[in-house]
Tab-separated table of C-alpha atoms in Angstrom:
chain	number	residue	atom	x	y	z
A	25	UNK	CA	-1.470	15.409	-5.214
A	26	UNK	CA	-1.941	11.855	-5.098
A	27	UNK	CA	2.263	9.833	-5.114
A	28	UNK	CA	2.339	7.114	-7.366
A	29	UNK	CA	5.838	6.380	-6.501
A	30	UNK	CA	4.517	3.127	-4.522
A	31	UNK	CA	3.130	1.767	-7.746
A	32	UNK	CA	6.193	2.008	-9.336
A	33	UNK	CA	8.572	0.886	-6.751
A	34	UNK	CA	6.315	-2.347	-6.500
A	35	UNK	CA	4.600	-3.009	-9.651
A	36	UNK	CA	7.107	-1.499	-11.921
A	37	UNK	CA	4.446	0.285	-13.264
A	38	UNK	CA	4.560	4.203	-13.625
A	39	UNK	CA	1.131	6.320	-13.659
A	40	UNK	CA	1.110	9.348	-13.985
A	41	UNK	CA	-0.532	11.347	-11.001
A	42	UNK	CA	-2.277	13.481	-12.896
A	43	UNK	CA	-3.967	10.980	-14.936
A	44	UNK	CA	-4.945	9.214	-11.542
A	45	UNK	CA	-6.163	12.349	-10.213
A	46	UNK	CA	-8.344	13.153	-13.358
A	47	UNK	CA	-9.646	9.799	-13.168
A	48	UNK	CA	-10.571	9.965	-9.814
A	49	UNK	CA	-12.248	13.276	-10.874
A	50	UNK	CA	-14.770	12.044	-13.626
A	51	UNK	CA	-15.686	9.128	-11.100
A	52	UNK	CA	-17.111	11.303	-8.002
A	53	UNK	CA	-20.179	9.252	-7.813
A	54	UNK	CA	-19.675	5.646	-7.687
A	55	UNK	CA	-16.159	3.745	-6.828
A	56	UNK	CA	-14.080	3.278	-9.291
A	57	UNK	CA	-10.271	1.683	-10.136
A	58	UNK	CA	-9.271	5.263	-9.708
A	59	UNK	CA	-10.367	5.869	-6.225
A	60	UNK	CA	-9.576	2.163	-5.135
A	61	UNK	CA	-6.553	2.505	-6.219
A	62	UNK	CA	-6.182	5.668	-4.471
A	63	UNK	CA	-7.574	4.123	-1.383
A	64	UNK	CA	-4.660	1.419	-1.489
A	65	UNK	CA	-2.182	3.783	-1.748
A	66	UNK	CA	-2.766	5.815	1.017
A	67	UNK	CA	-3.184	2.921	3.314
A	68	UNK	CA	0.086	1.600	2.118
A	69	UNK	CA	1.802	4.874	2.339
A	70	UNK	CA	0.639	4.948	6.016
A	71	UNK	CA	1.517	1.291	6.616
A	72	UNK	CA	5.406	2.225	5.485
A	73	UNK	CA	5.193	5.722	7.890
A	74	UNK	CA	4.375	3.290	10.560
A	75	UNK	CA	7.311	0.877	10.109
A	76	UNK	CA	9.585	3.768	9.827
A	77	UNK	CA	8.931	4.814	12.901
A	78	UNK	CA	9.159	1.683	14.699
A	79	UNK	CA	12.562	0.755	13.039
A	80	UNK	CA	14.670	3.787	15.099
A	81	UNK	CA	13.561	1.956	18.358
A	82	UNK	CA	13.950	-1.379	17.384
A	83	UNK	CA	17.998	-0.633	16.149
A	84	UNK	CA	18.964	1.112	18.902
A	85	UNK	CA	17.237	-1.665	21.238
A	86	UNK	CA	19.501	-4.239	18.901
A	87	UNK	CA	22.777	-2.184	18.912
A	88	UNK	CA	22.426	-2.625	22.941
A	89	UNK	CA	22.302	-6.206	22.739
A	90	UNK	CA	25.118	-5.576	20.177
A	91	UNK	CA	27.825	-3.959	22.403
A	92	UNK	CA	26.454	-6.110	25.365
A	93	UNK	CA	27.725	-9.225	23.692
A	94	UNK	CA	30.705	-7.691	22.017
A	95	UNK	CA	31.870	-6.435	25.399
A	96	UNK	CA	35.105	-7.770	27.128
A	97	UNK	CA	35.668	-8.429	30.538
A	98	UNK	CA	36.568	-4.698	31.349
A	99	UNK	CA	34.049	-3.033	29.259
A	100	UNK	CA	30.846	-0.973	30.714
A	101	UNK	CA	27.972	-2.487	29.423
A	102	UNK	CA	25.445	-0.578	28.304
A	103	UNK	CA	21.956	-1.736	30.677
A	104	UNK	CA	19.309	-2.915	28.130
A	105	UNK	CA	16.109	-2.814	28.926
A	106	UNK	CA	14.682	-5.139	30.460
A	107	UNK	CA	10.798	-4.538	30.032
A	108	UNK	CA	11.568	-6.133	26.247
A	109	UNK	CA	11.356	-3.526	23.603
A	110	UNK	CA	11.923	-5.770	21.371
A	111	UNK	CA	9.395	-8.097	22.478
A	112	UNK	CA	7.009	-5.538	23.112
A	113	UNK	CA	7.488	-3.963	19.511
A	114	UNK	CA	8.293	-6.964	18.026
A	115	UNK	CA	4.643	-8.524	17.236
A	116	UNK	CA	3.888	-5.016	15.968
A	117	UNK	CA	6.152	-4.839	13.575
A	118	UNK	CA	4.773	-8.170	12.639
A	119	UNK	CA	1.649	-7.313	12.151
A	120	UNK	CA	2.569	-4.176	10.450
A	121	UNK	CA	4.531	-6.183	7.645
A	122	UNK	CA	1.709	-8.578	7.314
A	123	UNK	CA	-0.363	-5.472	6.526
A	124	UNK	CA	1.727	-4.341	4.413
A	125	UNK	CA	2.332	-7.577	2.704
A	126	UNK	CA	-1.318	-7.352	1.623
A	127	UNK	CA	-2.048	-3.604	0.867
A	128	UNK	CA	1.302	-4.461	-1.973
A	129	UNK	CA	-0.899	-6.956	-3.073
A	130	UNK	CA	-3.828	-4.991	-3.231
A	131	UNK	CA	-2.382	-2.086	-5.286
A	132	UNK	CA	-0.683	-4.702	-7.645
A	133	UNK	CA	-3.671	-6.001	-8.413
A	134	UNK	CA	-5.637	-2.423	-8.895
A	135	UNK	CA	-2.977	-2.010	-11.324
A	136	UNK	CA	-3.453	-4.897	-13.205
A	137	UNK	CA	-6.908	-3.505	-13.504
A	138	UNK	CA	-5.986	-0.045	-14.199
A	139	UNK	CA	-3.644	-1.456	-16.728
A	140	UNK	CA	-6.542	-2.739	-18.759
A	141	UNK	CA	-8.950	0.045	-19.061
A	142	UNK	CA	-5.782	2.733	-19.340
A	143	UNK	CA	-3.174	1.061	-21.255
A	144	UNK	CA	0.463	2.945	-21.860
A	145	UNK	CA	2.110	2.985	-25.174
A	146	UNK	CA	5.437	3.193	-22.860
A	147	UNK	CA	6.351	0.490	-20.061
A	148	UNK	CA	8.627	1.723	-17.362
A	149	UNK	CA	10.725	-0.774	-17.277
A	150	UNK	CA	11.987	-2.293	-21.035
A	151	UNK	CA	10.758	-5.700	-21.738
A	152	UNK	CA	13.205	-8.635	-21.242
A	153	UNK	CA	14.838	-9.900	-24.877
């Protein structure tokens, strides 16, 4: 089953998976919005699994640096590591929200399209007054 969650929690958009899936479905042999759109999300869902797993790493690297500074004359200090981890993971994580950056662009933009060739009586979100 295909999670459409991403194109609601950044295009405030909801689609229904099902109708994605059948979509995808009737469209087996050319591209389509469907399967782009499909395409996008799954990259971005992977993007975001990548991040989270860097973030664990990079907090516990910060809370070292944390208590290293807070520490008083008579505290132990914790030893940080000194091969960088954050400057090792650092231009990862970079790159990674660059990625990501883009692949919410690209699925914003699917939806746009999607929008226009499946249009839904009911928005997700209620328009503005």
């Amino acid at each position: 089953m295909i999670d459409t969650q991403l194109i609601l929690k950044y295009c405030g958009v909801r689609i229904s998976a099902q109708a994605l899936s059948a979509a995808i479905a009737t469209g087996v042999d050319q591209p389509t919005v469907a399967t782009e759109l499909w395409h996008a999300l799954t990259a971005l869902a992977s993007t975001e699994a990548q991040i989270a797993q860097l973030v664990p790493t990079l907090r516990d690297a910060l809370q070292d640096i944390e208590r290293v500074l807070a520490a008083g004359p008579d505290d132990r200090i914790p030893v940080v590591d000194s091969t960088g981890v954050l400057q090792a993971r650092g231009p990862r994580l970079d790159a990674l929200i660059g990625r990501r950056a883009a692949q919410v662009e690209h699925v914003r933009a699917l939806t746009r399209l999607w929008g226009t060739r499946h249009p839904d009586p009911a928005p997700a979100t209620p328009a503005p007054r």
